[in-house]
Amino acid sequence: MRIALFALPALLVAACTTETAPEERTVAPILTSEQAFDEFTYARPTEARVTHVALDLALDFEARRVEGTATLDVQAAEGVDEIVLDSNGLVIGGVMDGAGNALEFTVGENDPDKGEPITVKLGEIDGSALQQVVIDYTSAPEAEALQWLDPEQTAGGEHPFVFSQGQAILNRSWIPTQDSPGIRQTWEARITAPKELNVVMSGISRGEPEEVDENRHAFEFAMDNSVPPYLIAIAAGNIAFAELGPRSGVWAEPEVLEEAAAELVDTEAMIDAAEEIYGDYRWGRYDMIVLPPAFPYGGMENPVMTFLTPTFIAGDRSNTGLVAHELAHSWSGNLVTYSSWRDGWLNEGVTSYFESRISESVFGEKRAEQEYALSYASLVEAIEENGADNPNTAMRTPEGISPFDTVGEAIYDKGTVFLRTVETIVGREEFDAFMRGWFDRHAFQPATSEMFLAELREELVAGDEELEDALMLDEWIYGTGLPENAVAPKADAFAEVDEAAAAYAADGTLPLVATWTNWTGAEQQRFLQELPEDLSADQLASLNGSLGLAGNGNNEVLFLWLEAALRNEYDPAVPQAEQFLAEVGRNKFVSPLFRALWDTGRWGRPIATRIYADTRGGYHSYTRSRVDEIVGYEGASGS
């Protein structure tokens, strides 16, 4: 199958400023197939598209905003005299061309689902020639991509902090550009911040910060590989750096740095393992930042600067599958990116599969198989809860449903099981060769499900009807539920744990303390996931007393304990749950705990309402929007 590509005549464009000589940057193509269409952008990239973004911004912690300019390199098709950008709440002070001439612009009506368009009339432009558009602007204090933290929300307690979260379509609240995954852009930035703070971004640092005045200094960054704009990210606070290896390191608050670095000692081994499987790491450095606990996700795969929650730190490296996942995104998601949000599995499903392969290489087959078993169980549970014929369980989100409402397990776990199934049927060596070729052929470009399937059929199926039938490719990508050829985890992955869980369910026999403490984090999680739904106060007290669940240092395990306690109206767990929800903003933990409280009705709803009144303001807009739906918060979603 041939997929239509659109690229304005010059694939290499000269980028220049008044201070530097022109340099050439490769411009990624725009896909024009029906599957590639992104309905969540106002941009019309086949007419005029952004190829490069240059930011010059000041961080204003007091006003909780960024202000400055964004200089956009624009390519326009012949006869096109305007470009449409994405915005959400940006205050536009003016728009000029690269020579300082004012350009006409209009800001359209706001759509709650995707913000508002900025339409800029272009100046004199010759065919596909490059033009610069300079936008003077300020973000709003409530910009959804930015979370401004007070000092008391940090480990140090003395300095403020800010971080961004661009995925899915939040970066338009602090950067005026074409905010679509299919419109890849290179970028650079100059950021000024108070002198006591450091700034990091998802680009390569251009050197030491320069003094601006006695109170502020400036940092410069560049990303010369084109990326989807949701991957432009920033964080600033009292942070320090620890080297992990020749091309990796970690930033964190000084109070957290030592334990963060200890948890991440396997990073270089992970990079080596990933390269052995799917080829060169093409981004130069792989650094990470461990953010304050308000960060709404486990991790975010921002190039050269993965953002991580501190909740992954367990002291025994048992949760570093998260790091393997974010590293794997350097191939699936960052190197090759879905053009449409409807193809979420192309990023997350492929990455989750690759994560498993990295874990197997670094930590061994047992750990990888156990993590696969947990993933498979989550998928089966999600399908049972939603129904096997629910369109939300399709890997590619069908029309009529928002891709942001698709069941997460259908994107992550179903994608993992799909690729594990293909690998098993065609053979690992053949499948690895195909995947390596996929990343090579589409490096720094967008992609779609139909492209993946077309190439898989061409490269692996090669007209073999029996193999085509065995793979059930279309049913996996476009169908609902779990196809019958899904490769289940090995039966003995959790044999000892499952036997212990069955014994507890049968007669209340608990595993020996020595057995429990010798189990891995994954094994402890499996045991807690297999507990009966309904537990008495005496049973919960016995579980906690024997296994020390409330004092477990692994947040994944602690969360499962709190969830079980709250859904069973266990009063002694409420103070710890309240403290946990006040300190942690990771939605994976926060939303289910509020759900557990809310679903109990008369007992839990007053508790949830009281806790949320105190904690809501400290959550990221993404977490707030999810909990708002659970508790029926009356206010604008994400406000």
XYZ file of C-alpha atoms in Angstrom:
639
model
C 0.000 0.000 0.000
C 1.265 3.457 -0.860
C 0.694 6.168 1.715
C 0.457 9.734 0.479
C 3.133 12.063 1.784
C 3.108 15.819 1.520
C 6.294 17.816 1.633
C 6.699 21.312 0.322
C 9.260 21.384 -2.488
C 12.286 22.065 -0.308
C 12.971 19.178 2.040
C 16.082 20.950 3.258
C 15.371 24.482 4.421
C 17.755 27.189 5.527
C 17.145 28.423 9.046
C 18.725 31.708 9.941
C 18.667 34.441 12.520
C 20.299 37.847 12.542
C 23.096 36.465 14.722
C 23.976 33.155 13.109
C 24.783 31.855 9.661
C 22.136 29.761 7.920
C 22.063 26.061 8.697
C 20.173 23.316 6.961
C 17.537 21.265 8.727
C 15.684 18.294 7.291
C 11.925 18.811 7.215
C 9.790 15.773 8.016
C 6.968 14.964 5.591
C 3.292 15.550 6.318
C 1.155 12.433 5.859
C -2.096 13.022 3.984
C -3.894 9.702 4.286
C -7.236 9.560 6.049
C -5.693 7.756 9.035
C -3.073 10.482 9.408
C -5.619 13.250 9.912
C -5.515 14.945 13.313
C -8.838 16.531 14.234
C -7.386 18.076 17.388
C -5.383 20.783 15.626
C -6.474 23.879 13.752
C -3.390 23.692 11.560
C -3.584 23.162 7.809
C -0.051 21.866 7.287
C -0.405 20.988 3.600
C -0.900 24.710 3.014
C 1.541 26.211 5.502
C 3.487 24.460 8.226
C 5.943 25.258 10.995
C 9.365 23.654 10.575
C 11.283 25.230 13.469
C 10.453 27.014 16.718
C 12.811 29.411 18.528
C 11.663 30.402 22.013
C 12.939 33.358 24.025
C 11.027 33.230 27.285
C 11.188 34.407 30.869
C 9.814 32.292 33.706
C 7.695 34.435 36.020
C 7.039 32.406 39.167
C 5.135 35.160 40.925
C 2.644 35.613 38.087
C 2.829 31.902 37.135
C 3.371 32.528 33.462
C 5.962 32.510 30.724
C 6.402 35.577 28.553
C 8.509 36.425 25.548
C 8.595 35.462 21.888
C 8.292 32.434 19.668
C 9.963 32.744 16.272
C 8.515 30.240 13.813
C 10.104 29.156 10.564
C 7.267 28.670 8.118
C 6.981 26.873 4.805
C 3.978 27.763 2.678
C 2.717 26.301 -0.575
C 2.570 28.587 -3.558
C -0.345 30.993 -3.383
C -0.944 30.483 0.354
C -0.927 33.737 2.307
C -1.732 32.638 5.864
C -0.785 30.068 8.463
C -2.998 28.661 11.210
C -1.502 27.900 14.628
C -2.832 26.351 17.824
C -3.313 28.241 21.067
C -5.112 27.745 24.342
C -5.366 30.860 26.425
C -2.254 32.575 25.104
C -2.309 36.373 25.256
C -0.864 37.632 21.981
C 0.895 40.988 22.149
C 1.743 41.196 18.450
C 3.020 39.309 15.427
C 5.856 40.339 13.098
C 7.875 38.861 10.299
C 11.587 38.206 10.659
C 12.394 41.753 9.581
C 10.212 43.333 12.240
C 7.251 44.200 10.028
C 3.866 43.826 11.683
C 1.681 40.986 10.416
C -2.090 40.822 10.639
C -3.464 38.090 12.860
C -6.727 36.968 14.370
C -7.469 34.780 17.368
C -10.528 32.606 16.866
C -13.181 31.395 19.242
C -12.138 28.961 21.965
C -13.208 25.338 21.699
C -13.026 23.621 25.109
C -11.613 20.501 23.450
C -8.767 22.122 21.533
C -8.324 25.782 22.353
C -8.421 28.496 19.724
C -6.760 29.108 16.340
C -4.321 31.912 15.620
C -4.426 32.846 11.941
C -1.467 34.913 10.746
C -1.360 36.675 7.384
C 2.009 36.018 5.834
C 4.104 38.769 4.317
C 5.805 38.612 0.946
C 6.791 35.015 0.342
C 8.032 33.330 -2.800
C 6.521 29.892 -3.370
C 7.966 27.433 -0.887
C 10.513 29.865 0.526
C 11.025 30.045 4.248
C 9.543 32.871 6.254
C 9.815 33.739 9.905
C 6.820 34.677 12.049
C 7.657 36.248 15.415
C 4.926 36.095 18.061
C 5.102 38.153 21.224
C 2.974 36.476 23.873
C 2.275 35.542 27.463
C 0.829 32.320 28.801
C -2.106 32.357 31.193
C -1.568 31.557 34.890
C -3.838 28.533 34.432
C -1.989 27.201 31.356
C -2.753 23.491 31.403
C 0.721 22.365 30.335
C 2.508 24.130 33.182
C 2.364 23.222 36.838
C 3.770 25.841 39.168
C 4.656 24.476 42.585
C 5.013 26.412 45.799
C 8.154 25.738 47.844
C 6.241 23.555 50.305
C 5.360 21.191 47.427
C 9.047 20.406 46.894
C 11.451 18.200 48.827
C 13.627 21.154 49.820
C 10.774 23.411 50.820
C 12.654 26.626 50.025
C 12.282 27.301 46.292
C 9.420 27.175 43.784
C 9.339 24.691 40.919
C 7.714 24.489 37.511
C 7.422 21.688 34.984
C 5.523 21.161 31.762
C 3.501 18.231 30.469
C 2.741 18.624 26.788
C 1.067 15.370 25.825
C -1.503 15.233 24.517
C -2.468 18.717 23.306
C -1.404 20.905 26.220
C 1.712 22.600 24.841
C -0.448 25.051 22.912
C -1.125 26.656 26.296
C 2.489 27.887 26.488
C 3.847 27.676 22.920
C 2.051 29.110 19.861
C 2.784 26.545 17.157
C 1.060 23.798 15.186
C 0.463 21.426 18.054
C -0.019 18.134 16.239
C 2.072 14.930 16.422
C 2.219 14.728 12.626
C 3.819 18.170 12.234
C 7.359 17.552 13.432
C 9.526 20.552 14.218
C 13.057 21.307 15.322
C 13.409 23.864 18.069
C 15.711 25.971 20.208
C 15.149 28.023 23.328
C 16.593 30.721 25.529
C 15.017 30.683 28.994
C 15.642 33.147 31.803
C 14.968 32.182 35.410
C 15.792 33.345 38.936
C 19.472 32.806 39.750
C 18.863 30.265 42.495
C 17.153 27.886 40.044
C 18.376 25.555 37.306
C 16.484 24.960 34.080
C 16.404 21.794 31.975
C 14.603 21.118 28.720
C 14.074 18.270 26.276
C 16.929 19.549 24.157
C 20.713 19.607 24.343
C 22.124 22.315 26.590
C 24.257 24.876 24.770
C 26.536 25.446 27.733
C 26.597 27.068 31.131
C 23.926 29.660 31.995
C 24.766 33.294 31.375
C 24.075 36.108 33.792
C 21.271 38.426 32.679
C 21.269 40.690 35.701
C 21.919 40.365 39.413
C 18.727 38.339 39.891
C 18.370 36.187 36.764
C 20.368 33.994 34.423
C 19.686 32.535 30.976
C 19.858 28.948 29.715
C 19.999 27.881 26.073
C 18.913 24.599 24.509
C 18.524 23.123 21.032
C 16.835 20.104 19.482
C 18.155 19.591 15.969
C 16.133 16.430 15.356
C 12.556 17.126 14.355
C 10.055 16.113 17.036
C 6.299 16.262 17.526
C 5.668 19.499 19.431
C 4.197 17.748 22.460
C 7.774 16.663 23.222
C 9.003 20.207 23.891
C 9.348 20.221 27.667
C 10.776 22.345 30.461
C 11.428 22.053 34.193
C 12.978 24.570 36.565
C 13.744 24.431 40.242
C 16.456 23.858 42.802
C 17.899 20.801 41.046
C 21.326 19.215 40.841
C 22.919 16.657 38.516
C 24.484 13.226 39.049
C 26.299 11.393 36.275
C 25.237 7.799 35.675
C 27.387 6.921 32.685
C 29.163 8.368 29.649
C 25.895 9.489 28.054
C 23.383 9.439 30.897
C 22.651 11.249 34.118
C 19.883 12.367 36.422
C 18.652 15.712 37.717
C 16.693 15.972 40.953
C 16.309 18.109 44.007
C 19.438 17.719 46.181
C 17.361 16.016 48.872
C 16.328 13.286 46.406
C 19.356 13.064 44.135
C 21.342 10.344 45.921
C 18.506 7.850 46.139
C 17.391 8.688 42.595
C 20.865 8.019 41.212
C 21.077 4.746 43.133
C 17.761 3.615 41.666
C 18.941 4.432 38.139
C 22.310 2.663 38.099
C 21.138 0.295 35.351
C 20.447 3.072 32.850
C 23.559 2.618 30.696
C 22.952 -1.140 30.589
C 19.418 -0.439 29.396
C 20.659 1.843 26.610
C 23.134 -0.802 25.506
C 20.436 -3.476 25.532
C 18.030 -1.308 23.538
C 20.670 -0.597 20.904
C 21.458 -4.292 20.607
C 17.808 -4.996 19.848
C 16.722 -2.123 17.598
C 19.761 -0.116 16.574
C 21.567 3.063 17.495
C 20.294 5.502 20.084
C 20.063 8.628 17.911
C 19.556 11.419 20.424
C 23.049 11.886 21.886
C 22.441 11.990 25.630
C 19.851 10.201 27.734
C 19.275 12.242 30.867
C 16.376 12.145 33.287
C 14.852 14.425 35.887
C 13.054 13.131 38.957
C 10.328 15.680 39.546
C 8.393 16.526 42.702
C 5.564 14.066 43.441
C 2.911 16.356 41.920
C 3.933 15.101 38.443
C 0.784 13.416 37.047
C 2.425 10.502 35.232
C 4.914 7.765 35.964
C 7.181 9.136 33.282
C 7.197 11.251 30.148
C 9.508 10.397 27.283
C 10.738 13.902 26.523
C 13.823 13.461 24.285
C 17.192 13.640 26.058
C 15.363 14.519 29.303
C 12.897 11.886 30.502
C 10.602 13.221 33.209
C 10.060 10.772 36.098
C 7.848 10.607 39.152
C 9.667 10.038 42.463
C 7.096 7.346 43.247
C 9.105 4.856 41.171
C 11.899 4.924 43.752
C 11.578 1.749 45.831
C 15.150 1.263 47.004
C 15.541 -2.051 45.195
C 15.186 -0.967 41.532
C 12.022 -3.077 41.243
C 10.080 -0.318 39.456
C 12.725 0.603 36.892
C 10.658 -0.996 34.164
C 9.314 2.552 34.024
C 12.757 3.753 32.925
C 12.989 0.968 30.338
C 9.617 2.127 29.021
C 10.581 5.784 28.701
C 13.924 4.845 27.142
C 12.142 2.613 24.609
C 10.168 5.671 23.518
C 13.423 6.982 22.062
C 12.625 4.602 19.211
C 8.854 4.105 19.320
C 7.111 7.416 19.812
C 9.970 9.868 19.537
C 11.870 8.509 16.541
C 8.719 7.270 14.797
C 5.536 8.973 15.974
C 1.867 8.453 15.266
C 0.452 11.143 13.006
C -2.967 10.914 14.645
C -3.861 10.470 18.295
C -6.101 7.598 17.165
C -2.991 5.469 16.659
C -1.905 5.671 20.291
C -0.802 2.023 20.275
C 1.927 2.846 17.726
C 3.658 4.811 20.464
C 2.618 3.121 23.677
C 1.966 -0.467 22.635
C 5.196 -0.759 20.676
C 7.054 0.904 23.536
C 5.574 -1.431 26.149
C 6.652 -4.432 24.084
C 10.137 -2.966 23.668
C 10.257 -2.249 27.408
C 9.709 -5.945 28.056
C 12.562 -6.841 25.750
C 14.915 -4.413 27.495
C 13.913 -5.791 30.904
C 14.552 -9.321 29.697
C 18.014 -8.390 28.497
C 19.037 -6.445 31.607
C 17.146 -8.152 34.429
C 16.437 -11.628 33.083
C 13.611 -13.624 31.577
C 11.812 -14.208 34.890
C 11.286 -10.538 35.640
C 10.269 -9.801 32.048
C 7.779 -12.679 32.054
C 6.284 -11.541 35.346
C 5.880 -7.998 34.054
C 4.248 -9.402 30.911
C 1.897 -11.469 33.076
C 0.857 -8.338 34.998
C 0.271 -6.511 31.723
C -1.761 -9.385 30.293
C -3.873 -9.612 33.451
C -4.577 -5.870 33.300
C -5.724 -6.217 29.701
C -8.033 -9.139 30.460
C -9.523 -7.276 33.423
C -10.078 -4.117 31.347
C -11.842 -6.065 28.608
C -14.040 -7.822 31.158
C -14.959 -4.484 32.743
C -15.674 -2.684 29.476
C -17.037 -5.550 27.402
C -15.300 -7.448 24.632
C -17.347 -5.642 21.978
C -16.702 -2.161 23.369
C -15.064 0.013 20.673
C -12.949 1.592 23.401
C -10.983 -1.672 23.529
C -9.760 -1.308 19.932
C -6.070 -0.500 19.513
C -6.750 2.128 16.874
C -9.491 4.366 18.227
C -12.474 4.236 15.843
C -14.326 7.295 14.610
C -16.994 8.637 16.920
C -14.872 8.087 20.037
C -12.246 10.439 21.404
C -8.798 8.830 21.413
C -8.343 10.410 24.817
C -11.180 8.220 26.134
C -9.777 4.927 24.837
C -9.126 2.347 27.540
C -5.455 2.685 28.439
C -4.940 -1.068 28.478
C -6.053 -1.215 24.832
C -3.196 1.091 23.899
C -0.424 -0.158 26.176
C -1.147 -3.747 27.128
C -3.046 -4.890 24.053
C -0.263 -3.485 21.899
C 2.270 -5.420 23.963
C 0.349 -8.675 23.640
C -0.161 -8.098 19.910
C 3.540 -7.698 19.207
C 4.444 -10.586 21.514
C 1.985 -12.686 19.507
C 3.479 -11.640 16.177
C 6.978 -12.328 17.503
C 5.952 -15.792 18.669
C 4.341 -16.703 15.341
C 6.991 -15.380 12.947
C 10.048 -15.848 15.171
C 12.042 -13.324 17.191
C 14.907 -12.958 14.730
C 12.602 -12.199 11.816
C 10.427 -9.872 13.860
C 13.401 -7.938 15.231
C 14.742 -7.425 11.725
C 11.368 -6.036 10.678
C 11.095 -3.678 13.650
C 14.644 -2.411 13.206
C 13.821 -1.697 9.582
C 10.614 0.071 10.605
C 12.544 2.450 12.823
C 15.225 3.000 10.179
C 12.789 3.688 7.348
C 10.680 6.166 9.306
C 13.231 7.798 11.588
C 12.131 11.298 12.623
C 8.882 10.913 10.689
C 5.184 10.346 11.445
C 3.410 7.044 10.807
C -0.020 5.364 10.873
C -1.460 1.933 11.614
C -2.069 1.241 7.940
C 1.575 1.977 7.177
C 2.696 -0.456 9.877
C 0.356 -3.180 8.645
C 1.271 -2.632 5.001
C 4.977 -2.993 5.713
C 4.478 -5.936 8.048
C 2.541 -7.724 5.326
C 5.121 -6.865 2.705
C 8.172 -7.752 4.806
C 6.959 -10.660 6.939
C 3.767 -12.129 5.513
C 4.981 -11.835 1.914
C 1.825 -13.333 0.436
C 1.695 -16.355 2.779
C -2.069 -16.783 3.256
C -1.661 -19.278 6.079
C 0.575 -16.849 7.983
C -1.837 -13.987 7.290
C -4.673 -16.001 8.812
C -2.561 -17.001 11.801
C -1.568 -13.408 12.626
C -5.116 -11.944 12.541
C -3.602 -8.501 11.977
C -6.722 -6.496 11.216
C -8.600 -8.010 14.133
C -5.814 -6.899 16.461
C -5.574 -3.327 15.202
C -9.181 -2.537 14.414
C -11.147 -5.131 16.353
C -12.356 -5.094 19.942
C -11.632 -7.430 22.807
C -8.791 -9.953 22.827
C -8.170 -11.995 19.654
C -8.121 -15.747 20.129
C -4.481 -16.122 19.052
C -3.169 -13.916 21.887
C -0.048 -15.375 23.480
C -0.707 -15.801 27.182
C 2.077 -15.489 29.754
C 3.793 -18.625 30.905
C 1.724 -20.458 33.488
C 4.576 -20.602 35.979
C 5.383 -16.875 35.881
C 3.767 -16.408 39.307
C 3.272 -20.037 40.323
C 4.359 -19.597 43.948
C 2.503 -16.312 44.361
C -0.703 -17.579 42.800
C -0.595 -20.632 45.067
C -0.233 -18.342 48.080
C -3.097 -16.145 46.890
C -5.310 -19.209 46.429
C -4.461 -20.425 49.935
C -5.382 -17.052 51.405
C -8.671 -16.971 49.524
C -9.466 -20.504 50.681
C -8.789 -20.279 54.404
C -6.989 -17.011 55.189
C -3.509 -18.506 55.270
C -0.970 -15.717 54.844
C 2.459 -16.174 53.263
C 5.322 -16.349 55.723
C 6.972 -13.020 56.451
C 10.256 -14.344 55.081
C 8.510 -15.452 51.917
C 6.812 -12.064 51.499
C 9.997 -10.058 52.014
C 11.881 -12.247 49.542
C 9.296 -11.712 46.833
C 10.019 -9.131 44.168
C 7.922 -6.004 43.835
C 6.073 -7.637 40.952
C 5.324 -10.714 43.047
C 4.015 -8.629 45.937
C 1.825 -6.686 43.536
C 0.484 -9.910 42.041
C -0.483 -11.237 45.474
C -2.356 -8.064 46.390
C -4.094 -7.953 43.012
C -5.357 -11.490 43.588
C -6.882 -10.726 46.990
C -10.654 -11.138 47.308
C -12.540 -7.932 46.562
C -14.352 -8.029 49.889
C -12.224 -8.095 53.022
C -13.262 -7.568 56.636
C -11.613 -5.145 59.014
C -10.063 -8.103 60.847
C -8.676 -9.512 57.610
C -7.213 -6.151 56.604
C -5.671 -5.685 60.032
C -4.117 -9.135 59.810
C -2.749 -8.494 56.318
C -1.187 -5.238 57.378
C 0.079 -6.547 60.672
C 1.719 -9.622 59.161
C 3.052 -8.172 55.915
C 3.734 -4.564 56.947
C 1.812 -3.213 53.978
C 1.353 0.306 55.329
C 5.115 0.623 55.701
C 6.068 -0.829 52.336
C 8.605 1.372 50.552
C 7.366 0.406 47.094
C 4.619 2.838 46.115
C 3.093 0.347 43.684
C 2.562 -2.059 46.593
C 1.475 0.664 49.019
C -1.107 1.875 46.518
C -2.641 -1.594 46.156
C -2.880 -1.872 49.944
C -4.573 1.509 50.263
C -6.971 0.738 47.430
C -8.012 -2.550 49.056
C -8.417 -0.856 52.431
C -10.506 2.038 51.135
C -12.857 -0.031 49.007
C -13.575 -2.061 52.158
C -14.197 1.009 54.340
C -11.205 0.381 56.603
C -11.022 3.427 58.882
C -7.434 2.910 60.132
C -6.132 3.387 56.572
C -7.781 6.777 56.041
C -5.058 8.975 57.633
C -2.339 7.337 55.542
C -4.456 7.574 52.394
C -5.066 11.244 53.110
C -1.347 11.870 53.516
C -0.566 9.899 50.359
C -3.120 11.831 48.304
C -1.777 15.113 49.663
C 1.785 14.282 48.631
C 1.406 12.332 45.381
C -0.074 13.667 42.147
C 0.484 10.615 39.950
C -2.906 9.954 38.386
C -2.301 6.192 38.253
C -2.591 6.253 42.049
C -4.746 9.305 42.740
C -7.806 8.587 40.597
C -8.261 4.952 41.684
C -8.007 5.896 45.350
C -10.660 8.573 44.978
C -12.717 6.072 42.996
C -12.377 3.503 45.784
C -13.611 6.055 48.315
C -16.417 7.377 46.146
C -17.796 3.984 45.198
C -18.399 3.050 48.836
C -21.119 5.686 48.993
C -22.095 7.001 52.408
C -18.819 6.038 54.087
C -16.278 7.235 51.555
C -17.845 10.188 49.780
C -17.536 12.660 52.652
C -13.921 11.547 53.103
C -13.176 11.970 49.391
C -14.855 15.379 49.303
C -12.894 16.588 52.315
C -9.547 15.335 51.017
C -10.115 16.670 47.498
C -10.994 20.110 48.800
C -7.499 20.259 50.286
C -5.526 18.501 47.537
C -7.141 19.551 44.255
C -5.130 22.745 43.900
C -1.881 20.796 44.102
C -2.721 18.386 41.284
C -1.793 18.829 37.633
C -4.683 19.708 35.301
C -4.674 16.154 33.927
C -5.119 14.571 37.357
C -7.705 17.183 38.337
C -9.765 16.517 35.245
C -9.876 12.779 36.012
C -10.783 13.180 39.668
C -13.309 15.920 38.873
C -15.270 13.338 36.892
C -15.170 10.828 39.740
C -16.343 13.139 42.518
C -18.604 15.325 40.370
C -16.598 18.455 41.057
C -18.588 21.469 39.943
C -16.192 23.646 38.001
C -14.489 23.817 34.616
C -12.664 20.584 33.903
C -8.963 21.053 34.494
C -9.443 24.509 36.006
